Coordinates of C-alpha atoms and ligand atoms in Angstrom, one line a residue:
M1 CA -60.9 37.6 63.0
I2 CA -60.7 35.0 65.2
P3 CA -59.2 35.7 68.5
A4 CA -61.0 39.1 68.0
L5 CA -64.5 37.2 67.6
L6 CA -64.2 34.7 70.6
H7 CA -62.4 37.6 73.1
P8 CA -65.6 39.2 74.5
T9 CA -66.9 35.3 75.4
L10 CA -63.7 34.8 77.0
V11 CA -64.1 38.0 79.0
A12 CA -67.1 37.3 80.0
V13 CA -65.8 33.7 81.0
A14 CA -62.9 35.1 83.0
A15 CA -65.1 37.7 84.6
T16 CA -66.9 34.5 86.2
V17 CA -63.7 34.2 88.3
D18 CA -63.1 37.6 89.4
A19 CA -60.0 38.0 86.9
T20 CA -58.9 41.1 87.6
A21 CA -55.3 40.5 84.9
E22 CA -55.8 41.6 81.5
V23 CA -57.8 38.5 79.3
E24 CA -55.0 37.4 77.1
T25 CA -56.6 36.1 73.6
V26 CA -55.9 32.9 72.2
A27 CA -53.1 31.6 70.5
P28 CA -53.4 29.3 67.5
T29 CA -51.6 25.8 68.3
G30 CA -50.2 24.5 65.5
N31 CA -51.0 21.1 65.7
P32 CA -54.2 19.6 65.5
A33 CA -54.1 17.2 68.0
H34 CA -54.7 20.4 70.4
G35 CA -57.6 21.8 68.7
D36 CA -57.4 25.0 66.4
Y37 CA -56.7 27.4 69.3
Q38 CA -55.4 27.5 72.6
W39 CA -56.2 29.6 75.2
N40 CA -54.0 29.8 78.5
F41 CA -55.3 32.0 81.0
A42 CA -56.3 29.5 83.2
F43 CA -53.1 28.6 83.4
R44 CA -51.4 31.8 83.9
M45 CA -54.1 32.7 86.4
A46 CA -54.7 29.9 88.6
K47 CA -51.9 31.3 91.1
A48 CA -53.3 34.6 91.5
L49 CA -56.6 32.9 92.0
R50 CA -54.7 30.5 94.6
M51 CA -56.0 27.6 92.5
N52 CA -55.1 24.8 90.8
P53 CA -54.5 25.1 86.9
R54 CA -56.2 22.1 86.1
A55 CA -59.5 22.5 88.4
L56 CA -59.3 26.4 87.0
A57 CA -59.3 25.3 83.7
E58 CA -62.2 22.9 84.5
K59 CA -64.6 25.2 85.7
L60 CA -64.1 27.7 82.8
A61 CA -64.0 25.2 80.0
P62 CA -67.8 24.3 79.9
Q63 CA -68.6 27.8 80.1
I64 CA -67.2 28.6 77.0
V65 CA -70.0 28.5 74.3
H66 CA -69.7 30.2 70.8
P67 CA -71.3 29.6 67.7
A68 CA -67.5 28.8 66.3
I69 CA -66.7 26.4 68.3
R70 CA -67.9 22.9 68.3
K71 CA -65.7 21.4 70.9
V72 CA -63.4 22.8 74.1
E73 CA -61.2 20.7 76.1
V74 CA -59.0 21.2 79.0
A75 CA -55.7 19.7 78.4
G76 CA -51.9 19.2 80.3
P77 CA -51.5 21.3 83.4
G78 CA -54.5 23.9 82.5
F79 CA -54.8 24.8 78.7
I80 CA -57.9 25.5 77.1
N81 CA -58.3 23.7 73.9
L82 CA -60.5 25.0 71.3
T83 CA -62.2 23.4 68.3
L84 CA -63.8 25.2 65.6
D85 CA -67.0 24.1 63.8
D86 CA -66.0 22.8 60.5
A87 CA -69.7 24.6 59.0
W88 CA -68.7 28.0 60.8
I89 CA -65.2 27.9 59.2
A90 CA -66.5 27.5 55.8
R91 CA -69.3 29.9 56.0
T92 CA -66.5 32.4 57.4
V93 CA -64.0 31.7 54.5
A94 CA -67.2 32.4 51.9
A95 CA -68.3 35.4 53.5
Q96 CA -64.6 36.7 54.1
V97 CA -63.4 36.4 50.5
T98 CA -65.8 38.0 48.7
E99 CA -65.4 41.4 50.8
P100 CA -63.2 43.7 49.0
D101 CA -60.7 43.7 52.2
V102 CA -61.6 40.3 52.6
G103 CA -62.6 39.9 56.0
I104 CA -59.0 41.9 57.3
A105 CA -60.7 44.4 60.6
P106 CA -60.4 47.8 59.4
E107 CA -57.9 48.8 62.6
G108 CA -56.7 51.7 61.1
A109 CA -60.2 53.6 60.0
G110 CA -60.2 57.3 60.6
R111 CA -56.5 56.9 61.6
T112 CA -53.4 58.4 59.3
V113 CA -50.1 57.3 59.4
V114 CA -47.3 58.2 57.4
V115 CA -44.3 55.9 56.0
D116 CA -41.0 57.2 55.8
F117 CA -39.1 54.7 53.4
S118 CA -36.8 54.3 51.0
S119 CA -34.9 57.6 51.2
P120 CA -31.6 57.2 49.3
N121 CA -29.0 59.5 49.3
V122 CA -29.1 61.5 46.0
A123 CA -26.3 61.5 43.2
K124 CA -25.6 57.4 43.5
R125 CA -27.2 55.4 41.7
M126 CA -29.9 52.6 43.7
H127 CA -28.2 49.7 44.9
I128 CA -28.5 46.4 46.4
G129 CA -28.0 48.2 50.1
H130 CA -31.4 50.4 49.2
M131 CA -33.3 47.2 48.5
R132 CA -34.4 46.6 52.2
S133 CA -35.8 49.6 53.4
T134 CA -37.9 50.0 49.7
H135 CA -39.2 46.7 50.0
I136 CA -40.3 46.4 53.4
G137 CA -41.4 50.3 53.4
D138 CA -43.8 49.6 50.6
A139 CA -44.9 46.4 52.3
L140 CA -46.0 48.5 55.5
V141 CA -47.9 51.1 53.3
R142 CA -49.9 48.4 51.6
M143 CA -50.3 46.5 55.0
H144 CA -51.4 49.5 56.6
R145 CA -54.2 50.2 53.8
A146 CA -55.4 47.3 53.5
S147 CA -56.0 47.4 57.3
G148 CA -58.2 50.6 56.7
W149 CA -55.4 53.4 57.5
T150 CA -54.9 56.6 55.4
V151 CA -51.6 56.3 54.6
I152 CA -48.8 58.6 53.9
G153 CA -45.8 56.9 52.0
D154 CA -43.1 59.5 51.6
N155 CA -39.3 59.2 50.5
H156 CA -37.0 61.1 52.7
I157 CA -34.3 61.5 50.2
G158 CA -31.0 62.6 51.3
D159 CA -30.8 65.5 49.2
W160 CA -28.8 68.2 51.8
G161 CA -26.3 67.7 53.1
T162 CA -22.1 68.0 53.3
Q163 CA -22.3 65.3 49.8
F164 CA -22.6 68.1 47.9
G165 CA -20.2 70.4 48.6
K166 CA -17.8 67.2 47.6
L167 CA -19.6 66.9 44.5
I168 CA -19.8 70.5 43.7
V169 CA -15.7 70.4 43.9
A170 CA -15.2 67.5 42.2
Y171 CA -17.7 68.3 39.3
R172 CA -15.5 71.5 38.5
N173 CA -12.2 69.7 38.9
W174 CA -12.4 66.4 37.3
L175 CA -15.7 66.0 35.5
D176 CA -15.8 63.8 32.1
P177 CA -17.9 65.6 29.6
V178 CA -18.2 62.6 27.7
A179 CA -18.6 60.1 30.2
F180 CA -21.4 62.5 31.8
Q181 CA -23.1 63.0 28.4
A182 CA -23.7 59.1 28.1
D183 CA -24.5 58.0 32.1
A184 CA -24.9 61.4 33.9
I185 CA -25.4 59.0 37.5
G186 CA -22.7 56.9 36.9
E187 CA -20.4 59.7 36.4
L188 CA -21.5 61.3 39.7
E189 CA -21.1 58.2 41.1
R190 CA -17.2 58.2 40.2
L191 CA -17.0 61.6 41.0
Y192 CA -18.1 61.3 44.4
V193 CA -15.7 58.3 44.9
E194 CA -13.0 60.4 43.3
F195 CA -13.4 63.1 46.0
G196 CA -12.9 60.6 48.4
N197 CA -9.7 58.8 47.2
R198 CA -8.1 62.3 46.4
A199 CA -9.0 63.6 49.8
K200 CA -7.2 61.2 51.6
D201 CA -3.9 62.8 50.9
D202 CA -5.1 66.3 49.9
P203 CA -6.8 67.9 53.3
S204 CA -7.5 71.0 51.6
L205 CA -10.3 69.4 49.5
G206 CA -11.9 69.0 52.6
D207 CA -11.7 72.6 53.3
A208 CA -12.8 73.5 49.5
A209 CA -16.1 70.8 50.0
R210 CA -17.0 72.9 52.8
A211 CA -16.7 76.4 51.3
E212 CA -18.9 75.0 48.4
I213 CA -21.5 73.7 50.7
A214 CA -21.6 77.2 52.4
K215 CA -22.0 78.8 49.6
L216 CA -25.2 76.7 48.8
Q217 CA -27.1 77.1 52.0
K218 CA -26.1 80.4 51.4
G219 CA -28.1 80.1 48.1
D220 CA -25.6 80.9 45.8
P221 CA -27.0 80.5 42.4
E222 CA -24.1 78.6 40.6
N223 CA -24.3 75.8 43.0
T224 CA -27.8 75.9 43.5
A225 CA -28.2 75.1 39.7
L226 CA -25.7 72.0 40.0
W227 CA -27.8 70.7 43.2
R228 CA -30.7 70.8 41.1
E229 CA -29.3 69.3 38.0
F230 CA -27.9 66.3 40.7
L231 CA -31.3 66.4 42.0
S232 CA -33.0 65.5 39.1
I233 CA -30.4 63.1 37.3
S234 CA -30.9 61.1 40.7
M235 CA -34.9 61.2 40.4
A236 CA -34.6 60.3 37.4
E237 CA -32.4 57.5 38.3
F238 CA -34.7 56.4 41.1
Q239 CA -37.6 56.5 39.2
A240 CA -37.0 54.1 36.7
V241 CA -36.3 51.8 40.0
Y242 CA -39.3 52.5 41.3
R243 CA -41.2 51.7 38.3
R244 CA -40.0 48.4 38.1
L245 CA -40.5 47.8 41.4
G246 CA -43.8 49.0 41.2
V247 CA -43.2 51.1 44.4
R248 CA -45.1 54.8 44.2
F249 CA -44.5 57.4 47.2
D250 CA -47.5 60.2 47.6
E251 CA -44.7 62.5 48.5
T252 CA -41.0 62.9 47.9
L253 CA -40.0 65.3 50.7
G254 CA -36.1 64.9 51.2
E255 CA -33.8 66.8 53.9
S256 CA -34.0 69.7 52.0
A257 CA -37.6 70.2 52.7
Y258 CA -36.9 71.1 56.0
R259 CA -33.9 73.3 55.5
D260 CA -35.8 76.6 56.5
M261 CA -37.2 75.1 59.5
T262 CA -34.4 74.1 61.5
D263 CA -33.6 77.5 62.9
K264 CA -36.9 77.6 64.5
V265 CA -36.5 73.9 65.9
V266 CA -32.8 75.4 67.3
E267 CA -34.2 78.3 68.8
D268 CA -37.4 76.6 70.3
L269 CA -35.7 73.8 72.3
L270 CA -33.2 77.1 73.8
A271 CA -36.2 78.7 74.7
A272 CA -37.7 75.8 76.4
G273 CA -34.4 74.9 78.0
I274 CA -34.6 71.5 76.0
A275 CA -31.2 72.4 74.5
E276 CA -28.3 74.4 75.8
V277 CA -25.2 76.0 74.6
S278 CA -21.8 74.0 74.9
E279 CA -18.3 74.9 73.8
G280 CA -19.9 76.5 71.0
A281 CA -22.2 73.5 70.0
T282 CA -26.1 73.6 70.5
I283 CA -26.8 70.4 72.0
V284 CA -29.4 68.1 73.7
R285 CA -28.7 65.9 77.0
F286 CA -29.9 62.3 77.2
E287 CA -28.7 60.1 80.4
H288 CA -25.8 58.5 78.8
D289 CA -25.0 60.6 75.8
V290 CA -25.9 64.0 73.7
A291 CA -27.6 65.3 70.9
I292 CA -26.1 68.4 68.7
V293 CA -28.8 69.9 67.0
R294 CA -25.9 72.8 65.8
K295 CA -22.5 72.3 65.3
K296 CA -19.8 74.7 66.2
D297 CA -20.0 76.0 62.7
G298 CA -23.4 76.9 62.6
A299 CA -24.6 74.2 60.8
D300 CA -28.1 72.6 61.6
N301 CA -27.7 68.7 61.2
Y302 CA -29.6 65.3 60.3
T303 CA -31.0 65.3 64.0
T304 CA -32.7 69.0 63.4
S305 CA -33.9 68.2 60.1
D306 CA -35.5 65.1 61.4
V307 CA -37.2 66.9 64.5
A308 CA -38.3 69.7 61.9
C309 CA -40.0 66.9 59.8
V310 CA -41.9 65.6 62.7
R311 CA -43.2 69.2 63.2
Y312 CA -44.0 69.5 59.6
R313 CA -45.6 66.2 59.7
E314 CA -47.5 66.9 62.5
G315 CA -49.2 70.4 61.2
R316 CA -49.7 68.9 57.6
W317 CA -51.4 65.5 58.4
H318 CA -52.1 64.9 62.3
P319 CA -51.2 61.7 61.9
D320 CA -51.6 58.8 64.1
R321 CA -48.7 57.1 63.8
I322 CA -45.4 57.6 61.9
V323 CA -43.1 55.0 60.8
I324 CA -39.4 55.3 59.8
V325 CA -37.6 52.7 57.8
T326 CA -33.8 52.4 58.1
D327 CA -31.4 50.1 58.9
M328 CA -30.0 49.4 62.2
R329 CA -27.5 51.6 62.2
Q330 CA -30.0 55.0 62.9
Q331 CA -31.5 53.3 65.7
R332 CA -29.8 56.1 68.0
H333 CA -30.3 58.4 66.0
F334 CA -33.9 58.2 65.9
Q335 CA -34.4 57.2 69.8
Q336 CA -32.7 61.0 69.9
V337 CA -34.8 62.5 67.3
F338 CA -38.4 60.8 69.0
E339 CA -37.1 62.0 72.8
I340 CA -36.3 65.7 71.6
A341 CA -40.0 65.1 69.8
R342 CA -41.5 64.7 72.8
R343 CA -39.7 66.7 75.2
L344 CA -40.8 69.4 72.7
D345 CA -44.7 68.1 72.8
A346 CA -44.2 68.0 68.4
T347 CA -46.7 65.4 68.0
D348 CA -49.0 63.1 69.6
A349 CA -48.4 60.6 66.9
E350 CA -46.8 57.4 67.9
L351 CA -43.7 57.7 66.9
V352 CA -42.0 54.1 65.2
H353 CA -38.4 53.4 63.9
A354 CA -39.1 50.4 61.9
W355 CA -35.2 49.3 61.6
F356 CA -34.1 46.4 59.7
G357 CA -30.6 44.3 59.9
M358 CA -27.9 44.7 57.5
L359 CA -27.8 43.5 54.1
V360 CA -23.9 42.3 53.8
L361 CA -21.6 40.8 51.3
P362 CA -21.2 36.9 51.5
D363 CA -17.7 38.0 52.8
G364 CA -19.4 40.1 55.7
A365 CA -18.9 43.6 54.0
V366 CA -21.5 46.3 54.0
P367 CA -21.9 47.0 50.1
S368 CA -21.5 50.4 49.8
T369 CA -21.1 53.2 46.8
R370 CA -18.3 54.6 48.1
G371 CA -16.5 50.9 49.0
G372 CA -17.1 50.4 45.5
N373 CA -18.3 47.0 46.7
T374 CA -21.8 47.1 45.4
I375 CA -24.7 45.6 43.1
R376 CA -26.8 48.3 41.3
L377 CA -30.2 47.3 41.7
V378 CA -31.3 47.3 38.4
D379 CA -28.3 45.0 37.7
L380 CA -29.8 42.5 40.2
L381 CA -33.2 43.0 38.6
D382 CA -32.0 42.2 34.8
E383 CA -30.5 38.8 36.0
A384 CA -33.5 37.5 38.0
V385 CA -35.7 38.3 35.0
R386 CA -33.1 36.7 33.0
R387 CA -32.8 33.6 35.0
A388 CA -36.3 33.5 35.1
R389 CA -36.8 34.0 31.3
A390 CA -34.6 31.2 30.6
V391 CA -37.3 29.3 33.1
V392 CA -40.1 30.7 31.5
D393 CA -39.0 29.9 28.1
A394 CA -38.2 26.0 29.0
K395 CA -41.6 25.4 30.4
S396 CA -44.3 27.3 28.4
P397 CA -42.6 27.4 24.9
N398 CA -46.8 27.6 23.7
L399 CA -47.0 31.4 24.9
D400 CA -46.3 34.2 22.8
E401 CA -43.4 36.3 23.4
A402 CA -44.8 39.2 24.9
E403 CA -46.3 37.2 27.7
R404 CA -43.3 35.1 28.3
A405 CA -41.1 38.5 28.9
A406 CA -44.2 39.8 31.2
I407 CA -44.0 36.8 33.2
A408 CA -40.3 36.5 33.3
E409 CA -40.5 40.3 34.9
A410 CA -43.1 39.3 37.3
V411 CA -41.1 36.3 38.4
G412 CA -38.0 37.5 38.6
V413 CA -38.8 41.1 40.4
G414 CA -41.2 39.2 42.3
A415 CA -38.4 37.0 43.6
V416 CA -36.1 39.8 44.6
R417 CA -38.4 41.2 46.5
Y418 CA -40.3 38.1 48.4
A419 CA -36.7 36.4 49.2
D420 CA -35.8 40.2 51.1
L421 CA -39.7 40.5 52.6
S422 CA -39.7 37.0 54.0
Q423 CA -37.0 37.1 56.3
H424 CA -37.0 38.5 59.6
P425 CA -36.9 42.4 58.8
Q426 CA -34.5 42.4 62.1
T427 CA -32.1 40.2 60.7
N428 CA -29.2 40.5 58.9
V429 CA -29.4 39.4 55.5
T430 CA -26.2 37.7 53.9
F431 CA -27.1 38.4 49.9
D432 CA -26.7 35.6 47.8
W433 CA -27.6 35.5 43.8
D434 CA -28.6 31.8 44.2
R435 CA -31.0 31.7 47.5
M436 CA -32.3 35.6 45.9
L437 CA -33.2 33.6 42.5
S438 CA -34.3 30.7 43.7
L439 CA -37.6 29.3 42.2
D440 CA -38.7 26.7 44.9
G441 CA -39.4 26.7 48.0
N442 CA -40.4 29.4 50.4
T443 CA -40.5 32.3 47.3
A444 CA -42.3 34.3 44.9
P445 CA -42.3 31.9 42.2
Y446 CA -44.4 29.1 43.9
L447 CA -46.7 31.4 45.6
L448 CA -47.1 32.7 41.9
Y449 CA -47.2 29.4 40.7
S450 CA -50.0 28.6 43.0
H451 CA -52.0 30.9 42.2
A452 CA -52.0 30.9 38.5
R453 CA -52.9 27.0 39.4
C454 CA -55.9 28.0 41.2
A455 CA -56.9 30.5 38.1
S456 CA -56.3 27.7 35.8
V457 CA -58.3 25.2 37.5
L458 CA -61.6 27.7 38.0
A459 CA -60.7 28.5 33.7
K460 CA -61.1 24.8 33.3
A461 CA -64.2 24.6 34.9
L462 CA -66.2 27.1 32.7
R463 CA -68.3 25.8 29.6
P464 CA -68.0 28.8 27.5
E465 CA -69.7 26.8 25.0
E466 CA -72.9 26.5 27.1
G467 CA -72.6 30.2 27.6
Q468 CA -71.4 29.8 31.0
E469 CA -69.6 32.9 32.0
A470 CA -68.6 32.0 35.9
P471 CA -67.4 28.6 37.2
D472 CA -70.4 26.8 39.1
L473 CA -69.3 27.4 42.8
G474 CA -70.9 25.9 45.6
A475 CA -71.1 25.9 49.2
I476 CA -68.3 25.1 50.8
V477 CA -68.9 21.6 53.0
I478 CA -65.6 20.3 54.7
G479 CA -65.3 16.6 53.5
D480 CA -61.7 15.6 54.4
P481 CA -59.1 17.0 57.0
L482 CA -57.2 18.6 53.9
E483 CA -60.1 20.8 53.3
R484 CA -60.0 21.8 56.5
E485 CA -56.7 22.6 57.3
L486 CA -56.3 24.9 53.7
L487 CA -59.9 26.5 55.3
L488 CA -58.3 27.2 58.6
A489 CA -55.6 28.6 57.2
L490 CA -57.7 31.1 55.1
A491 CA -60.2 31.9 57.7
R492 CA -56.9 33.2 59.6
Y493 CA -55.8 35.2 56.5
P494 CA -57.2 38.3 57.9
E495 CA -55.2 38.5 61.9
M496 CA -52.7 37.2 60.3
V497 CA -52.5 40.6 58.4
A498 CA -53.4 42.7 61.5
A499 CA -50.5 40.7 63.5
A500 CA -47.8 41.2 60.8
T501 CA -49.1 44.9 60.7
R502 CA -49.0 45.7 64.2
G503 CA -45.4 43.8 64.6
Y504 CA -44.4 45.8 61.4
R505 CA -43.2 42.2 59.9
P506 CA -44.1 41.6 56.2
N507 CA -42.6 38.0 56.6
Q508 CA -45.4 36.8 59.3
L509 CA -47.6 37.7 56.2
A510 CA -44.8 35.8 53.9
E511 CA -44.8 32.6 55.8
H512 CA -48.5 32.7 55.8
L513 CA -49.0 33.0 52.2
F514 CA -46.6 30.1 52.2
E515 CA -48.5 27.8 54.3
V516 CA -51.8 28.6 52.3
A517 CA -49.8 27.7 49.2
N518 CA -48.6 24.1 50.7
R519 CA -52.2 23.5 52.3
F520 CA -53.8 24.4 48.5
N521 CA -51.2 22.2 46.7
R522 CA -51.8 19.4 49.2
F523 CA -55.3 19.2 48.6
Y524 CA -55.0 19.9 45.1
H525 CA -52.4 17.1 44.9
D526 CA -54.9 14.4 46.7
L527 CA -58.2 15.3 46.1
P528 CA -60.0 15.5 42.7
V529 CA -61.8 18.9 41.6
L530 CA -63.0 18.8 38.3
K531 CA -63.7 15.2 38.9
G532 CA -64.9 15.6 42.2
G533 CA -68.7 14.2 42.1
D534 CA -70.3 15.5 44.6
A535 CA -67.6 17.7 46.2
R536 CA -66.6 19.1 42.6
A537 CA -69.0 22.3 43.2
S538 CA -67.6 23.2 47.0
R539 CA -64.1 22.0 46.2
L540 CA -64.2 24.9 43.6
A541 CA -65.7 27.2 45.8
L542 CA -62.5 26.4 47.9
V543 CA -60.3 26.9 45.2
D544 CA -61.4 30.6 44.5
A545 CA -61.3 31.2 47.9
S546 CA -57.8 30.1 48.2
R547 CA -56.7 31.8 44.8
R548 CA -58.5 35.3 46.4
V549 CA -56.3 34.8 49.4
L550 CA -53.3 34.3 47.6
R551 CA -53.7 37.3 45.1
H552 CA -54.7 39.3 48.1
G553 CA -52.0 38.7 50.5
M554 CA -49.2 38.8 47.1
E555 CA -50.4 42.3 46.3
I556 CA -49.8 43.7 49.8
L557 CA -46.5 42.4 49.4
G558 CA -45.9 44.0 46.0
L559 CA -45.9 41.1 44.0
S560 CA -47.4 41.4 40.4
V561 CA -50.0 38.8 40.5
L562 CA -50.4 36.2 37.0
D563 CA -53.2 34.3 36.2
R564 CA -51.3 31.9 33.5
M565 CA -47.8 31.3 34.1
Ligands
LIG1 N1 -31.4 59.3 53.4 C1 -31.4 58.5 55.0 C2 -30.2 57.4 54.6 O1 -29.7 56.7 53.2 C3 -32.6 57.7 55.3 C4 -33.3 58.9 55.7 C5 -34.4 58.4 56.6 N2 -35.3 58.8 57.0 C6 -35.3 59.9 57.7 N3 -36.7 60.9 58.3 N4 -34.2 60.3 58.4 O2 -29.6 57.1 55.5

């Protein structure tokens, strides 16, 4: 991690001018003319030190001495540009890529994080609206693991709440047993929508649903049995999607897991004076609004449940961090939950709501089951795989049927996932079939293809007839600017993973992998590898390093990496 590595030297240099402020790290320049990294410290500190920034930079620059740095230059009004040493970059990459963690600093070692993600509501099929939490959450799980954290991925499914009252009423009145036999989850979904339609004209249905939910909450055996059935039907449906996406959870503790803990939450909030009774409801006041923690009818709600959940996680895992991944609409909810948890002193963990922007349809609408305007996740994946299959069949007719199917699955599912992860999480994303399934540009197929190209070059470097089991990789020597720019991107990989993890932004990692792939392809296009003569062994080592970094990064983003396409 280059900035972290240089930091102590910079701190020591800063100390020579009595700098009091925190010493910032170096930032990549993005322009080789300005060196590899820039240090803005002199520019920023000059005023406080009553010095001319350029003069300060010139005083500091000669003192920056480090084995990784070949050249230090003062630029512009007081920036310090650092150029790394070629041999140092080569050695560093060679050492990093053979370590299991590819050089990523174990920032999370000894620390535990709970990642609460995906979390669909029961009795509906998973649709494109569930995609972002699942993709982003799974990437955050893998990013934290790669940085040494102990991670508990928890699927906080919506398996408790008013929808079950509605479903029970609908199930008893309008069930189509034949349809239920054929497609249980589809029929539940239809019943749910049907309830909504009928309830518009018939207010008594709302009362009936409330009566059923009250019975369920009191443990009525018939309603409990129905609830269990709805739950198991849904879980089977969810599992099938998760299996296909390669997503797994360490826990699946839905809202129902906390239902017996909410009474105590309300009791403690009242006893501590954090909550009060107002007009029959129990509320917690904030500066500009209130949160209801127990409704007039005595029912605890989503807020109460989530406060109980913080407590439970604290008691069970003593986490250092809890990350909850939902769309932007739940921002206020989690601000309130976190604030209540703090007032209750429920945990020391850092509480993070990693919210993301909405997935919207081209007409601007948010897809929803009730609105009937959504696309099933399995249908999206099937279409993606179908399109990928057509390309594989055309490009690689020589591969056998099973391999082509496996490639199409990896490319199709990966394309959908990557199209989502490569965008800034906190922007709205417009659903667009062509963009989702595109095979060019910053896409999963492009990265997968770049990796497969590395693997095939290395395979060709083998001479099995001479008993050679691994390609003869040499020490990496930089002989060309294209080699240097590729190596630098590889050297920066660990710090990019760390930055993406710190910012909860898988897209930063995606962007970096795209950069690595681009640089690799430029290098490979312009410089001979197998026929590289004296440079052959070094270039093969560079191909191997590229392969390892691409593979590692794509696995963090949850793609199935292929050696052949
Ligand atoms: N089931 C919720 C929904 O679909 C998301 C749950 C998020 N996690 C939580 N701890 N509340 O909106």
